[in-house]
Amino acid sequence: MLRSFEERERAAELIYIHGEEMRFTSHIAGIRAVAELAIRLLGLDGMTSEAYARALIAARIEGLKPAALLERVRADLAANGVEVPLADLEAEMVQTSAQRSFADGRMASPTSPHN
């Protein structure tokens, strides 16, 4: 009986870990989308977009809050003469994160007809 309990406990831990990984990748996708939007608005190339996305992701991992991250992007754009409402950047991040989360959920679901 103890073994059965330990197996269920381990399974619950794995489910939790998987959920956290999915949330993290969804959030990272949102950050990448904001970086790509900013780079497009500035007319820069894809390599610059990747470097900028990595810098933003690193800042977020180091503890920069999402609102501060978006404010940083808005300020970076404004410093280059491009004005974008904070709400537009937030919408891009949220929409992409939600789309990624939905796609991940569909792919992870064993009953999904799309697998």
Short mmCIF file of C-alpha atoms in Angstrom, two decimals:
data_model
loop_
_atom_site.label_atom_id
_atom_site.label_comp_id
_atom_site.label_asym_id
_atom_site.label_seq_id
_atom_site.Cartn_x
_atom_site.Cartn_y
_atom_site.Cartn_z
CA MET A 1 0.00 0.00 0.00
CA LEU A 2 2.85 2.36 0.77
CA ARG A 3 4.33 1.73 -2.67
CA SER A 4 1.01 2.61 -4.31
CA PHE A 5 0.87 5.88 -2.34
CA GLU A 6 4.45 6.72 -3.34
CA GLU A 7 3.65 6.02 -6.99
CA ARG A 8 0.61 8.31 -6.88
CA GLU A 9 2.64 10.98 -5.12
CA ARG A 10 5.37 10.77 -7.76
CA ALA A 11 2.77 10.91 -10.53
CA ALA A 12 1.25 14.04 -8.98
CA GLU A 13 4.71 15.63 -8.79
CA LEU A 14 5.36 14.85 -12.45
CA ILE A 15 2.02 16.36 -13.46
CA TYR A 16 2.83 19.49 -11.47
CA ILE A 17 6.29 19.77 -13.03
CA HIS A 18 4.84 19.31 -16.52
CA GLY A 19 2.25 22.03 -15.87
CA GLU A 20 4.92 24.44 -14.65
CA GLU A 21 7.07 23.73 -17.71
CA MET A 22 4.10 24.40 -19.99
CA ARG A 23 3.33 27.69 -18.21
CA PHE A 24 6.97 28.71 -18.48
CA THR A 25 7.22 27.94 -22.20
CA SER A 26 3.94 29.79 -22.82
CA HIS A 27 5.25 32.83 -20.96
CA ILE A 28 8.55 32.70 -22.87
CA ALA A 29 6.61 32.54 -26.14
CA GLY A 30 4.81 35.73 -25.11
CA ILE A 31 8.09 37.48 -24.36
CA ARG A 32 9.53 36.37 -27.72
CA ALA A 33 6.43 37.71 -29.49
CA VAL A 34 6.85 41.12 -27.86
CA ALA A 35 10.54 41.15 -28.80
CA GLU A 36 9.71 40.24 -32.40
CA LEU A 37 7.04 42.95 -32.54
CA ALA A 38 9.49 45.54 -31.23
CA ILE A 39 12.17 44.52 -33.70
CA ARG A 40 9.68 44.62 -36.60
CA LEU A 41 8.54 48.09 -35.55
CA LEU A 42 12.17 49.23 -35.51
CA GLY A 43 12.86 47.60 -38.89
CA LEU A 44 15.73 45.46 -37.62
CA ASP A 45 16.76 41.94 -38.64
CA GLY A 46 15.93 38.52 -37.20
CA MET A 47 19.30 38.06 -35.50
CA THR A 48 18.70 41.25 -33.57
CA SER A 49 15.26 39.95 -32.65
CA GLU A 50 16.74 36.77 -31.18
CA ALA A 51 19.35 38.68 -29.17
CA TYR A 52 16.70 41.09 -27.88
CA ALA A 53 14.37 38.22 -26.98
CA ARG A 54 17.16 36.48 -25.08
CA ALA A 55 17.95 39.66 -23.17
CA LEU A 56 14.29 40.08 -22.21
CA ILE A 57 13.95 36.43 -21.20
CA ALA A 58 17.10 36.68 -19.08
CA ALA A 59 15.74 39.81 -17.38
CA ARG A 60 12.46 38.02 -16.63
CA ILE A 61 14.24 34.96 -15.23
CA GLU A 62 16.35 37.26 -13.06
CA GLY A 63 13.14 38.60 -11.53
CA LEU A 64 11.93 41.49 -13.67
CA LYS A 65 8.15 41.54 -13.35
CA PRO A 66 6.05 41.25 -16.54
CA ALA A 67 4.77 44.84 -16.24
CA ALA A 68 8.32 46.16 -15.85
CA LEU A 69 9.46 44.05 -18.79
CA LEU A 70 6.75 45.54 -21.02
CA GLU A 71 7.62 49.02 -19.80
CA ARG A 72 11.25 48.33 -20.72
CA VAL A 73 10.23 47.36 -24.26
CA ARG A 74 8.00 50.43 -24.56
CA ALA A 75 10.88 52.63 -23.37
CA ASP A 76 13.29 50.94 -25.82
CA LEU A 77 10.86 51.65 -28.65
CA ALA A 78 10.27 55.24 -27.52
CA ALA A 79 14.03 55.83 -27.35
CA ASN A 80 14.12 54.95 -31.04
CA GLY A 81 11.19 57.18 -31.98
CA VAL A 82 8.48 54.49 -32.01
CA GLU A 83 5.52 55.08 -29.70
CA VAL A 84 3.50 51.99 -28.82
CA PRO A 85 0.87 51.89 -26.09
CA LEU A 86 1.74 49.59 -23.22
CA ALA A 87 -1.66 47.93 -23.68
CA ASP A 88 -0.67 46.85 -27.22
CA LEU A 89 2.51 45.21 -25.96
CA GLU A 90 0.61 43.51 -23.16
CA ALA A 91 -2.02 42.25 -25.60
CA GLU A 92 0.69 40.75 -27.82
CA MET A 93 2.28 38.98 -24.86
CA VAL A 94 -0.99 37.69 -23.42
CA GLN A 95 -2.41 36.56 -26.77
CA THR A 96 0.73 34.67 -27.76
CA SER A 97 1.07 33.10 -24.31
CA ALA A 98 -2.55 31.98 -24.42
CA GLN A 99 -2.21 30.58 -27.93
CA ARG A 100 0.90 28.64 -26.91
CA SER A 101 -0.79 27.39 -23.76
CA PHE A 102 -3.81 26.25 -25.77
CA ALA A 103 -1.62 24.52 -28.36
CA ASP A 104 0.44 22.82 -25.66
CA GLY A 105 -2.71 21.68 -23.91
CA ARG A 106 -4.12 20.20 -27.11
CA MET A 107 -0.86 18.41 -27.84
CA ALA A 108 -0.61 17.07 -24.30
CA SER A 109 -4.18 15.84 -24.12
CA PRO A 110 -4.41 12.09 -24.75
CA THR A 111 -8.05 12.45 -25.82
CA SER A 112 -7.43 15.24 -28.31
CA PRO A 113 -8.49 14.28 -31.85
CA HIS A 114 -5.61 16.41 -33.15
CA ASN A 115 -2.83 14.17 -31.79
#
